[in-house]
Amino acid sequence: MYNDFRANSAIQVHHFANHLTALGCRCDILVPKNLDTCRTHIGGEICYTPWLYSDYLQDCPENAPPDIIHAWTPREVVRRQVEKMRRRWPSARLVIDLEDNEELVTSAQLGLSIQQLRAMSLPELDDLIPESLSHPLRSSELMETAAGFTIIMDTLESFLPPCKPRHVLWPVCNRTHFFPRGKDENLMGRLGLSSEEFILCYIGNVHAANWREVRSLYIAVALARRQGIPAVLLRAGRDFHPFLHDDGDWVRACVVPLGMVSNREIPELLALADLLVQPGRPDPFNDYRLPSKLPEFLAMAKPVVLPRTNLGRFVQSGKEAFVTERGDALEILGHIKAARERPDLYAAVGRAGALFVQENFEGQSIARKLLAFYISLLSNG
């Protein structure tokens, strides 16, 4: 993993490892720091062994070397650990997971264009790229040596070396955790919410690549309030990039900020929502990812609004979710109004969305296909 168990990807890796263990694999998950977050943030049943990077290199049993090293993205912190592990266990097959347009993420975080990054020399990039991002040259070198790839979206194939095996790996939705339920009145009271309010809930961090779209959601809720709709937004997550201007108090007044919450708390928060919105639009950031919160949104049987990209390419708009064309504040505002005016339609779409998750994000099926991919790589050389 590129970070500890609080990273968005950690929930998915946790589910993959648990299901693979049930299929007879021995699974270890390695994180660079904060091993205790496996217990404090993930919780629940943990069938694999969590390790710190350094401890694994020192204490992994010599008679049980890894067959597969699955690098969760080619970011520098991962790449450096992978190189150490491959020197010790050269027969292990390397699989690299892609879940973002890594080049764009690096560009956005550093405030430099992709063209500027491509024009730099290797020493310049080595001095510039932090371990939390992908190195434009060194990540490409690592990918050339991989036995295969997992990709969260088929669109990511355009970043892969030609003729390399690849497997589309969608996230698991834990439906024992995310399932339809009524609103918790005690939780409503603790958050200062009333039954008259129209509640939206957004779970996710704000960073350099997505701040504009999250701002659109905030503004949509504030515009609804200005037009007499008692809308309120529950927001969980951290802000790594500013996205409201100094005069944004009229927007902040409509938001209940919850900060970072554990995965165990999220379903009860989503259950309070009357509408769940994933803001955004087709662009070089959204086209190459699948926000893992989307299956969780849909599994709650709530009406979900999402852009016509990534998962929005696979749902039937108006039947399993509502797909936006622009994803701006005015279009989101339109869905807030429509959900209040046509609650039966939006409720029916929410129920159908839960069935879509049941058919496409079931853990055992996903793990069996991933295991078959691993075996195929081991069988080919």
mmCIF file of C-alpha atoms in Angstrom:
data_model
loop_
_atom_site.group_PDB
_atom_site.id
_atom_site.type_symbol
_atom_site.label_atom_id
_atom_site.label_comp_id
_atom_site.label_asym_id
_atom_site.label_seq_id
_atom_site.Cartn_x
_atom_site.Cartn_y
_atom_site.Cartn_z
ATOM 1 C CA MET A 1 0.000 0.000 0.000
ATOM 2 C CA TYR A 2 1.106 3.580 -0.660
ATOM 3 C CA ASN A 3 -0.218 4.757 2.712
ATOM 4 C CA ASP A 4 -1.595 3.355 5.952
ATOM 5 C CA PHE A 5 -5.020 1.783 6.470
ATOM 6 C CA ARG A 6 -6.755 5.160 6.449
ATOM 7 C CA ALA A 7 -6.142 5.480 2.704
ATOM 8 C CA ASN A 8 -9.215 5.135 0.515
ATOM 9 C CA SER A 9 -7.690 2.124 -1.233
ATOM 10 C CA ALA A 10 -7.037 0.305 2.047
ATOM 11 C CA ILE A 11 -10.677 -0.717 2.457
ATOM 12 C CA GLN A 12 -10.602 -2.396 -0.943
ATOM 13 C CA VAL A 13 -7.274 -4.126 -0.373
ATOM 14 C CA HIS A 14 -8.629 -5.335 2.983
ATOM 15 C CA HIS A 15 -11.633 -6.947 1.283
ATOM 16 C CA PHE A 16 -9.548 -8.516 -1.480
ATOM 17 C CA ALA A 17 -7.149 -10.030 1.061
ATOM 18 C CA ASN A 18 -9.927 -11.356 3.288
ATOM 19 C CA HIS A 19 -11.694 -13.045 0.375
ATOM 20 C CA LEU A 20 -8.445 -14.434 -1.079
ATOM 21 C CA THR A 21 -7.610 -15.895 2.327
ATOM 22 C CA ALA A 22 -10.988 -17.638 2.331
ATOM 23 C CA LEU A 23 -10.001 -19.159 -1.022
ATOM 24 C CA GLY A 24 -6.850 -20.662 0.494
ATOM 25 C CA CYS A 25 -4.229 -17.966 -0.090
ATOM 26 C CA ARG A 26 -1.868 -16.592 2.501
ATOM 27 C CA CYS A 27 -2.120 -12.813 2.276
ATOM 28 C CA ASP A 28 -0.010 -10.067 3.794
ATOM 29 C CA ILE A 29 -0.716 -6.339 3.478
ATOM 30 C CA LEU A 30 2.276 -4.036 3.820
ATOM 31 C CA VAL A 31 1.976 -0.374 4.798
ATOM 32 C CA PRO A 32 4.790 2.163 5.189
ATOM 33 C CA LYS A 33 3.667 3.461 8.591
ATOM 34 C CA ASN A 34 0.958 3.474 11.281
ATOM 35 C CA LEU A 35 0.282 -0.262 11.454
ATOM 36 C CA ASP A 36 -2.240 0.317 14.260
ATOM 37 C CA THR A 37 -4.649 1.921 11.752
ATOM 38 C CA CYS A 38 -5.548 -1.600 10.623
ATOM 39 C CA ARG A 39 -7.248 -2.047 13.982
ATOM 40 C CA THR A 40 -8.460 1.504 14.591
ATOM 41 C CA HIS A 41 -9.735 2.350 11.101
ATOM 42 C CA ILE A 42 -10.530 -0.962 9.402
ATOM 43 C CA GLY A 43 -11.693 -3.101 12.305
ATOM 44 C CA GLY A 44 -13.925 -6.118 11.840
ATOM 45 C CA GLU A 45 -12.600 -9.486 10.713
ATOM 46 C CA ILE A 46 -8.963 -9.388 9.582
ATOM 47 C CA CYS A 47 -7.934 -12.684 7.976
ATOM 48 C CA TYR A 48 -4.591 -11.531 6.573
ATOM 49 C CA THR A 49 -1.413 -10.384 8.320
ATOM 50 C CA PRO A 50 -0.719 -6.631 8.350
ATOM 51 C CA TRP A 51 2.953 -5.608 8.274
ATOM 52 C CA LEU A 52 5.115 -2.537 8.242
ATOM 53 C CA TYR A 53 7.388 -2.377 5.202
ATOM 54 C CA SER A 54 10.546 -2.634 7.301
ATOM 55 C CA ASP A 55 9.306 -5.504 9.469
ATOM 56 C CA TYR A 56 8.313 -7.608 6.485
ATOM 57 C CA LEU A 57 11.758 -7.407 4.919
ATOM 58 C CA GLN A 58 13.303 -8.387 8.227
ATOM 59 C CA ASP A 59 10.855 -10.995 9.554
ATOM 60 C CA CYS A 60 9.086 -12.656 6.605
ATOM 61 C CA PRO A 61 9.735 -16.419 6.994
ATOM 62 C CA GLU A 62 12.364 -17.618 4.537
ATOM 63 C CA ASN A 63 10.364 -20.787 3.879
ATOM 64 C CA ALA A 64 7.268 -18.791 2.842
ATOM 65 C CA PRO A 65 8.354 -16.207 0.250
ATOM 66 C CA PRO A 66 5.675 -14.332 -1.699
ATOM 67 C CA ASP A 67 4.569 -15.745 -5.058
ATOM 68 C CA ILE A 68 2.892 -12.474 -6.032
ATOM 69 C CA ILE A 69 3.888 -8.933 -5.073
ATOM 70 C CA HIS A 70 0.869 -6.724 -5.799
ATOM 71 C CA ALA A 71 2.005 -3.093 -5.833
ATOM 72 C CA TRP A 72 -0.886 -0.784 -5.095
ATOM 73 C CA THR A 73 -0.023 1.914 -7.620
ATOM 74 C CA PRO A 74 3.512 2.669 -8.865
ATOM 75 C CA ARG A 75 4.005 5.615 -6.513
ATOM 76 C CA GLU A 76 7.509 6.196 -5.248
ATOM 77 C CA VAL A 77 7.022 4.884 -1.719
ATOM 78 C CA VAL A 78 5.683 1.630 -3.192
ATOM 79 C CA ARG A 79 8.261 1.406 -5.970
ATOM 80 C CA ARG A 80 11.159 1.659 -3.549
ATOM 81 C CA GLN A 81 9.755 -1.093 -1.335
ATOM 82 C CA VAL A 82 9.022 -3.289 -4.356
ATOM 83 C CA GLU A 83 12.595 -2.976 -5.565
ATOM 84 C CA LYS A 84 13.890 -4.143 -2.169
ATOM 85 C CA MET A 85 11.499 -7.096 -2.139
ATOM 86 C CA ARG A 86 12.353 -8.172 -5.674
ATOM 87 C CA ARG A 87 16.055 -8.206 -4.866
ATOM 88 C CA ARG A 88 15.293 -10.580 -1.996
ATOM 89 C CA TRP A 89 12.636 -12.662 -3.782
ATOM 90 C CA PRO A 90 13.454 -12.433 -7.511
ATOM 91 C CA SER A 91 11.071 -15.243 -8.501
ATOM 92 C CA ALA A 92 7.981 -13.375 -7.254
ATOM 93 C CA ARG A 93 5.673 -12.092 -9.977
ATOM 94 C CA LEU A 94 5.022 -8.350 -9.862
ATOM 95 C CA VAL A 95 1.472 -7.093 -10.390
ATOM 96 C CA ILE A 96 0.833 -3.342 -10.397
ATOM 97 C CA ASP A 97 -2.555 -1.831 -9.657
ATOM 98 C CA LEU A 98 -3.677 1.381 -11.340
ATOM 99 C CA GLU A 99 -6.674 3.258 -9.985
ATOM 100 C CA ASP A 100 -5.972 6.803 -11.217
ATOM 101 C CA ASN A 101 -4.433 8.791 -14.006
ATOM 102 C CA GLU A 102 -1.162 8.908 -12.047
ATOM 103 C CA GLU A 103 0.445 11.433 -14.384
ATOM 104 C CA LEU A 104 -2.420 13.864 -13.848
ATOM 105 C CA VAL A 105 -2.396 13.361 -10.074
ATOM 106 C CA THR A 106 1.322 14.170 -9.954
ATOM 107 C CA SER A 107 0.814 17.189 -12.190
ATOM 108 C CA ALA A 108 -2.072 18.532 -10.081
ATOM 109 C CA GLN A 109 -0.302 18.018 -6.769
ATOM 110 C CA LEU A 110 2.882 19.754 -7.929
ATOM 111 C CA GLY A 111 1.171 22.554 -9.854
ATOM 112 C CA LEU A 112 3.132 21.742 -13.022
ATOM 113 C CA SER A 113 1.776 20.746 -16.409
ATOM 114 C CA ILE A 114 2.309 17.244 -17.717
ATOM 115 C CA GLN A 115 4.386 18.764 -20.536
ATOM 116 C CA GLN A 116 6.646 20.494 -17.992
ATOM 117 C CA LEU A 117 7.177 17.232 -16.121
ATOM 118 C CA ARG A 118 7.963 15.320 -19.315
ATOM 119 C CA ALA A 119 10.595 17.916 -20.257
ATOM 120 C CA MET A 120 12.568 17.417 -17.021
ATOM 121 C CA SER A 121 15.654 15.272 -16.680
ATOM 122 C CA LEU A 122 15.872 12.268 -14.378
ATOM 123 C CA PRO A 123 17.963 14.118 -11.732
ATOM 124 C CA GLU A 124 15.504 17.033 -11.772
ATOM 125 C CA LEU A 125 12.563 14.686 -11.278
ATOM 126 C CA ASP A 126 14.358 12.758 -8.527
ATOM 127 C CA ASP A 127 14.754 16.004 -6.591
ATOM 128 C CA LEU A 128 11.164 17.081 -7.234
ATOM 129 C CA ILE A 129 8.922 14.013 -6.848
ATOM 130 C CA PRO A 130 7.890 13.149 -3.266
ATOM 131 C CA GLU A 131 7.403 9.537 -2.261
ATOM 132 C CA SER A 132 3.622 10.014 -2.193
ATOM 133 C CA LEU A 133 3.434 10.528 -5.988
ATOM 134 C CA SER A 134 4.380 8.594 -9.111
ATOM 135 C CA HIS A 135 7.688 9.451 -10.724
ATOM 136 C CA PRO A 136 7.075 10.007 -14.462
ATOM 137 C CA LEU A 137 10.198 8.067 -15.481
ATOM 138 C CA ARG A 138 10.794 5.587 -12.678
ATOM 139 C CA SER A 139 7.153 4.459 -12.532
ATOM 140 C CA SER A 140 7.283 3.727 -16.278
ATOM 141 C CA GLU A 141 10.454 1.688 -15.797
ATOM 142 C CA LEU A 142 8.778 -0.303 -13.030
ATOM 143 C CA MET A 143 5.701 -0.952 -15.147
ATOM 144 C CA GLU A 144 7.819 -2.347 -17.967
ATOM 145 C CA THR A 145 9.077 -5.062 -15.590
ATOM 146 C CA ALA A 146 5.641 -6.106 -14.272
ATOM 147 C CA ALA A 147 4.179 -9.515 -15.075
ATOM 148 C CA GLY A 148 0.693 -8.026 -15.225
ATOM 149 C CA PHE A 149 -1.649 -5.277 -14.123
ATOM 150 C CA THR A 150 -4.938 -4.782 -12.371
ATOM 151 C CA ILE A 151 -6.880 -1.688 -13.398
ATOM 152 C CA ILE A 152 -9.981 -0.258 -11.775
ATOM 153 C CA MET A 153 -11.281 1.105 -15.094
ATOM 154 C CA ASP A 154 -10.881 -0.247 -18.613
ATOM 155 C CA THR A 155 -9.823 3.235 -19.749
ATOM 156 C CA LEU A 156 -6.529 2.808 -17.848
ATOM 157 C CA GLU A 157 -5.370 0.342 -20.511
ATOM 158 C CA SER A 158 -4.045 3.337 -22.445
ATOM 159 C CA PHE A 159 -1.307 3.755 -19.788
ATOM 160 C CA LEU A 160 -0.115 0.125 -19.877
ATOM 161 C CA PRO A 161 2.852 -1.275 -21.767
ATOM 162 C CA PRO A 162 1.620 -3.169 -24.835
ATOM 163 C CA CYS A 163 0.955 -6.911 -24.685
ATOM 164 C CA LYS A 164 1.056 -7.089 -20.882
ATOM 165 C CA PRO A 165 -1.711 -9.121 -19.177
ATOM 166 C CA ARG A 166 -4.308 -6.978 -17.478
ATOM 167 C CA HIS A 167 -7.412 -7.575 -15.367
ATOM 168 C CA VAL A 168 -10.188 -5.080 -14.620
ATOM 169 C CA LEU A 169 -10.603 -5.158 -10.838
ATOM 170 C CA TRP A 170 -13.667 -3.416 -9.463
ATOM 171 C CA PRO A 171 -13.900 -2.751 -5.726
ATOM 172 C CA VAL A 172 -15.765 -5.008 -3.332
ATOM 173 C CA CYS A 173 -18.841 -3.605 -1.624
ATOM 174 C CA ASN A 174 -19.285 -5.116 1.818
ATOM 175 C CA ARG A 175 -23.053 -5.570 1.851
ATOM 176 C CA THR A 176 -23.016 -6.845 5.427
ATOM 177 C CA HIS A 177 -21.912 -3.304 6.294
ATOM 178 C CA PHE A 178 -23.594 -1.232 3.576
ATOM 179 C CA PHE A 179 -27.277 -2.122 3.318
ATOM 180 C CA PRO A 180 -30.602 -0.226 3.382
ATOM 181 C CA ARG A 181 -31.742 0.962 6.798
ATOM 182 C CA GLY A 182 -33.798 3.710 8.359
ATOM 183 C CA LYS A 183 -32.492 6.982 9.732
ATOM 184 C CA ASP A 184 -31.020 6.836 13.230
ATOM 185 C CA GLU A 185 -32.991 9.466 15.124
ATOM 186 C CA ASN A 186 -30.418 9.606 17.926
ATOM 187 C CA LEU A 187 -27.655 10.298 15.414
ATOM 188 C CA MET A 188 -29.861 12.959 13.799
ATOM 189 C CA GLY A 189 -30.194 14.653 17.158
ATOM 190 C CA ARG A 190 -26.481 14.525 17.905
ATOM 191 C CA LEU A 191 -25.749 16.164 14.550
ATOM 192 C CA GLY A 192 -28.385 18.849 15.086
ATOM 193 C CA LEU A 193 -30.546 17.664 12.170
ATOM 194 C CA SER A 194 -34.330 17.783 11.980
ATOM 195 C CA SER A 195 -36.791 15.601 10.068
ATOM 196 C CA GLU A 196 -37.806 18.613 7.942
ATOM 197 C CA GLU A 197 -34.350 18.965 6.432
ATOM 198 C CA PHE A 198 -33.376 17.475 3.052
ATOM 199 C CA ILE A 199 -30.083 15.750 3.756
ATOM 200 C CA LEU A 200 -27.203 15.062 1.402
ATOM 201 C CA CYS A 201 -24.045 13.271 2.480
ATOM 202 C CA TYR A 202 -20.612 13.292 0.880
ATOM 203 C CA ILE A 203 -17.775 11.056 2.056
ATOM 204 C CA GLY A 204 -14.373 11.879 0.615
ATOM 205 C CA ASN A 205 -11.266 14.010 0.690
ATOM 206 C CA VAL A 206 -10.692 17.215 -1.262
ATOM 207 C CA HIS A 207 -7.419 17.489 -3.158
ATOM 208 C CA ALA A 208 -5.900 19.317 -6.090
ATOM 209 C CA ALA A 209 -7.593 17.118 -8.708
ATOM 210 C CA ASN A 210 -11.184 17.238 -7.425
ATOM 211 C CA TRP A 211 -11.688 20.499 -5.499
ATOM 212 C CA ARG A 212 -13.732 22.161 -8.241
ATOM 213 C CA GLU A 213 -16.322 19.394 -8.380
ATOM 214 C CA VAL A 214 -16.713 19.178 -4.605
ATOM 215 C CA ARG A 215 -17.182 22.948 -4.600
ATOM 216 C CA SER A 216 -20.047 22.478 -7.085
ATOM 217 C CA LEU A 217 -21.817 20.176 -4.629
ATOM 218 C CA TYR A 218 -21.395 22.665 -1.776
ATOM 219 C CA ILE A 219 -22.754 25.500 -3.924
ATOM 220 C CA ALA A 220 -25.727 23.413 -5.095
ATOM 221 C CA VAL A 221 -26.774 22.802 -1.492
ATOM 222 C CA ALA A 222 -26.341 26.503 -0.648
ATOM 223 C CA LEU A 223 -28.418 27.539 -3.685
ATOM 224 C CA ALA A 224 -31.158 25.148 -2.615
ATOM 225 C CA ARG A 225 -31.239 26.833 0.788
ATOM 226 C CA ARG A 226 -31.480 30.244 -0.859
ATOM 227 C CA GLN A 227 -34.492 29.010 -2.807
ATOM 228 C CA GLY A 228 -36.315 27.868 0.308
ATOM 229 C CA ILE A 229 -35.342 24.178 0.364
ATOM 230 C CA PRO A 230 -34.041 23.188 3.829
ATOM 231 C CA ALA A 231 -31.034 21.349 2.363
ATOM 232 C CA VAL A 232 -28.005 20.385 4.435
ATOM 233 C CA LEU A 233 -24.797 18.571 3.510
ATOM 234 C CA LEU A 234 -23.089 16.114 5.841
ATOM 235 C CA ARG A 235 -19.425 16.062 4.887
ATOM 236 C CA ALA A 236 -16.870 13.547 6.114
ATOM 237 C CA GLY A 237 -13.257 13.646 4.959
ATOM 238 C CA ARG A 238 -10.181 15.826 4.966
ATOM 239 C CA ASP A 239 -9.368 18.940 2.943
ATOM 240 C CA PHE A 240 -5.922 18.888 1.350
ATOM 241 C CA HIS A 241 -6.711 21.786 -0.971
ATOM 242 C CA PRO A 242 -8.706 25.004 -0.432
ATOM 243 C CA PHE A 243 -11.929 25.094 -2.411
ATOM 244 C CA LEU A 244 -14.128 27.801 -0.877
ATOM 245 C CA HIS A 245 -13.205 31.460 -1.211
ATOM 246 C CA ASP A 246 -12.973 33.833 1.725
ATOM 247 C CA ASP A 247 -16.577 34.871 1.114
ATOM 248 C CA GLY A 248 -17.806 31.271 1.306
ATOM 249 C CA ASP A 249 -19.529 31.613 4.684
ATOM 250 C CA TRP A 250 -22.967 31.468 3.009
ATOM 251 C CA VAL A 251 -21.965 28.038 1.675
ATOM 252 C CA ARG A 252 -20.369 26.752 4.873
ATOM 253 C CA ALA A 253 -23.569 27.557 6.775
ATOM 254 C CA CYS A 254 -25.273 24.684 4.926
ATOM 255 C CA VAL A 255 -22.629 22.091 5.810
ATOM 256 C CA VAL A 256 -22.156 19.861 8.852
ATOM 257 C CA PRO A 257 -18.388 19.125 8.840
ATOM 258 C CA LEU A 258 -17.574 15.752 10.369
ATOM 259 C CA GLY A 259 -13.861 15.488 9.616
ATOM 260 C CA MET A 260 -12.267 12.066 9.274
ATOM 261 C CA VAL A 261 -14.577 9.226 10.311
ATOM 262 C CA SER A 262 -13.879 5.509 10.540
ATOM 263 C CA ASN A 263 -15.246 3.142 7.931
ATOM 264 C CA ARG A 264 -17.563 1.637 10.549
ATOM 265 C CA GLU A 265 -19.375 4.972 10.957
ATOM 266 C CA ILE A 266 -20.038 5.655 7.293
ATOM 267 C CA PRO A 267 -23.168 3.486 6.716
ATOM 268 C CA GLU A 268 -25.152 5.201 9.464
ATOM 269 C CA LEU A 269 -24.218 8.577 8.007
ATOM 270 C CA LEU A 270 -25.265 7.538 4.495
ATOM 271 C CA ALA A 271 -28.541 6.213 5.902
ATOM 272 C CA LEU A 272 -29.442 9.752 6.966
ATOM 273 C CA ALA A 273 -29.276 11.011 3.376
ATOM 274 C CA ASP A 274 -32.241 11.714 1.126
ATOM 275 C CA LEU A 275 -29.923 12.007 -1.882
ATOM 276 C CA LEU A 276 -26.314 10.987 -2.489
ATOM 277 C CA VAL A 277 -24.299 12.914 -5.074
ATOM 278 C CA GLN A 278 -20.920 12.167 -6.608
ATOM 279 C CA PRO A 279 -20.039 15.476 -8.276
ATOM 280 C CA GLY A 280 -17.850 15.684 -11.342
ATOM 281 C CA ARG A 281 -17.872 15.379 -15.124
ATOM 282 C CA PRO A 282 -15.988 13.448 -17.809
ATOM 283 C CA ASP A 283 -12.398 14.690 -17.739
ATOM 284 C CA PRO A 284 -8.844 13.313 -17.566
ATOM 285 C CA PHE A 285 -9.213 12.802 -13.804
ATOM 286 C CA ASN A 286 -12.642 11.152 -13.557
ATOM 287 C CA ASP A 287 -12.400 9.071 -16.721
ATOM 288 C CA TYR A 288 -9.721 6.821 -15.233
ATOM 289 C CA ARG A 289 -11.066 6.074 -11.765
ATOM 290 C CA LEU A 290 -13.966 4.440 -9.965
ATOM 291 C CA PRO A 291 -14.665 6.139 -6.638
ATOM 292 C CA SER A 292 -15.112 3.284 -4.172
ATOM 293 C CA LYS A 293 -17.766 5.309 -2.379
ATOM 294 C CA LEU A 294 -20.131 4.904 -5.357
ATOM 295 C CA PRO A 295 -20.921 1.186 -4.799
ATOM 296 C CA GLU A 296 -21.411 2.010 -1.127
ATOM 297 C CA PHE A 297 -23.794 4.839 -2.007
ATOM 298 C CA LEU A 298 -25.818 2.560 -4.278
ATOM 299 C CA ALA A 299 -25.847 -0.328 -1.784
ATOM 300 C CA MET A 300 -27.739 1.838 0.706
ATOM 301 C CA ALA A 301 -30.695 1.902 -1.750
ATOM 302 C CA LYS A 302 -30.556 5.688 -1.792
ATOM 303 C CA PRO A 303 -31.043 7.636 -5.032
ATOM 304 C CA VAL A 304 -27.560 8.391 -6.380
ATOM 305 C CA VAL A 305 -26.511 11.149 -8.773
ATOM 306 C CA LEU A 306 -23.206 10.578 -10.579
ATOM 307 C CA PRO A 307 -21.423 11.892 -13.683
ATOM 308 C CA ARG A 308 -21.425 10.289 -17.139
ATOM 309 C CA THR A 309 -17.973 8.797 -16.659
ATOM 310 C CA ASN A 310 -16.383 5.858 -14.784
ATOM 311 C CA LEU A 311 -19.290 4.001 -13.107
ATOM 312 C CA GLY A 312 -21.774 6.332 -14.795
ATOM 313 C CA ARG A 313 -20.935 4.561 -18.073
ATOM 314 C CA PHE A 314 -22.338 1.292 -16.723
ATOM 315 C CA VAL A 315 -25.590 2.220 -14.935
ATOM 316 C CA GLN A 316 -28.873 2.940 -16.672
ATOM 317 C CA SER A 317 -29.712 6.583 -16.063
ATOM 318 C CA GLY A 318 -33.153 7.046 -14.549
ATOM 319 C CA LYS A 319 -33.338 3.348 -13.638
ATOM 320 C CA GLU A 320 -30.335 2.514 -11.412
ATOM 321 C CA ALA A 321 -28.986 6.027 -10.794
ATOM 322 C CA PHE A 322 -29.253 9.527 -12.224
ATOM 323 C CA VAL A 323 -26.426 10.423 -14.591
ATOM 324 C CA THR A 324 -25.425 14.076 -14.988
ATOM 325 C CA GLU A 325 -24.119 15.611 -18.199
ATOM 326 C CA ARG A 326 -22.247 18.606 -16.759
ATOM 327 C CA GLY A 327 -22.162 17.842 -13.052
ATOM 328 C CA ASP A 328 -22.187 21.527 -12.153
ATOM 329 C CA ALA A 329 -24.016 23.167 -9.251
ATOM 330 C CA LEU A 330 -27.140 23.987 -11.292
ATOM 331 C CA GLU A 331 -27.558 20.423 -12.528
ATOM 332 C CA ILE A 332 -27.097 19.051 -9.010
ATOM 333 C CA LEU A 333 -29.608 21.636 -7.766
ATOM 334 C CA GLY A 334 -32.077 20.312 -10.341
ATOM 335 C CA HIS A 335 -31.819 16.837 -8.854
ATOM 336 C CA ILE A 336 -32.316 18.168 -5.332
ATOM 337 C CA LYS A 337 -35.551 19.791 -6.484
ATOM 338 C CA ALA A 338 -36.668 16.752 -8.472
ATOM 339 C CA ALA A 339 -35.999 14.375 -5.572
ATOM 340 C CA ARG A 340 -38.330 16.449 -3.396
ATOM 341 C CA GLU A 341 -40.983 16.706 -6.100
ATOM 342 C CA ARG A 342 -40.896 13.047 -7.206
ATOM 343 C CA PRO A 343 -39.852 11.034 -4.146
ATOM 344 C CA ASP A 344 -41.419 7.792 -5.411
ATOM 345 C CA LEU A 345 -39.366 7.835 -8.617
ATOM 346 C CA TYR A 346 -36.139 8.589 -6.792
ATOM 347 C CA ALA A 347 -36.855 5.864 -4.219
ATOM 348 C CA ALA A 348 -37.446 3.301 -6.977
ATOM 349 C CA VAL A 349 -34.166 4.226 -8.641
ATOM 350 C CA GLY A 350 -32.420 3.825 -5.292
ATOM 351 C CA ARG A 351 -33.766 0.290 -4.903
ATOM 352 C CA ALA A 352 -32.617 -0.632 -8.406
ATOM 353 C CA GLY A 353 -29.171 0.778 -7.677
ATOM 354 C CA ALA A 354 -28.818 -1.608 -4.733
ATOM 355 C CA LEU A 355 -29.529 -4.545 -7.077
ATOM 356 C CA PHE A 356 -26.841 -3.262 -9.472
ATOM 357 C CA VAL A 357 -24.306 -3.444 -6.633
ATOM 358 C CA GLN A 358 -25.414 -6.949 -5.701
ATOM 359 C CA GLU A 359 -24.751 -8.102 -9.266
ATOM 360 C CA ASN A 360 -21.432 -6.311 -9.876
ATOM 361 C CA PHE A 361 -19.546 -5.774 -6.592
ATOM 362 C CA GLU A 362 -19.849 -9.120 -4.812
ATOM 363 C CA GLY A 363 -16.650 -10.012 -2.983
ATOM 364 C CA GLN A 364 -16.335 -13.761 -3.544
ATOM 365 C CA SER A 365 -16.867 -13.485 -7.279
ATOM 366 C CA ILE A 366 -14.340 -10.636 -7.599
ATOM 367 C CA ALA A 367 -11.757 -12.532 -5.505
ATOM 368 C CA ARG A 368 -12.140 -15.739 -7.527
ATOM 369 C CA LYS A 369 -11.431 -13.836 -10.746
ATOM 370 C CA LEU A 370 -8.442 -12.075 -9.171
ATOM 371 C CA LEU A 371 -7.038 -15.401 -7.965
ATOM 372 C CA ALA A 372 -7.456 -16.872 -11.453
ATOM 373 C CA PHE A 373 -5.495 -13.913 -12.826
ATOM 374 C CA TYR A 374 -2.696 -14.489 -10.313
ATOM 375 C CA ILE A 375 -2.548 -18.190 -11.218
ATOM 376 C CA SER A 376 -2.379 -17.383 -14.917
ATOM 377 C CA LEU A 377 0.652 -15.178 -14.298
ATOM 378 C CA LEU A 378 2.365 -17.888 -12.263
ATOM 379 C CA SER A 379 1.631 -20.428 -14.987
ATOM 380 C CA ASN A 380 3.175 -18.297 -17.737
ATOM 381 C CA GLY A 381 6.760 -18.428 -16.783
#
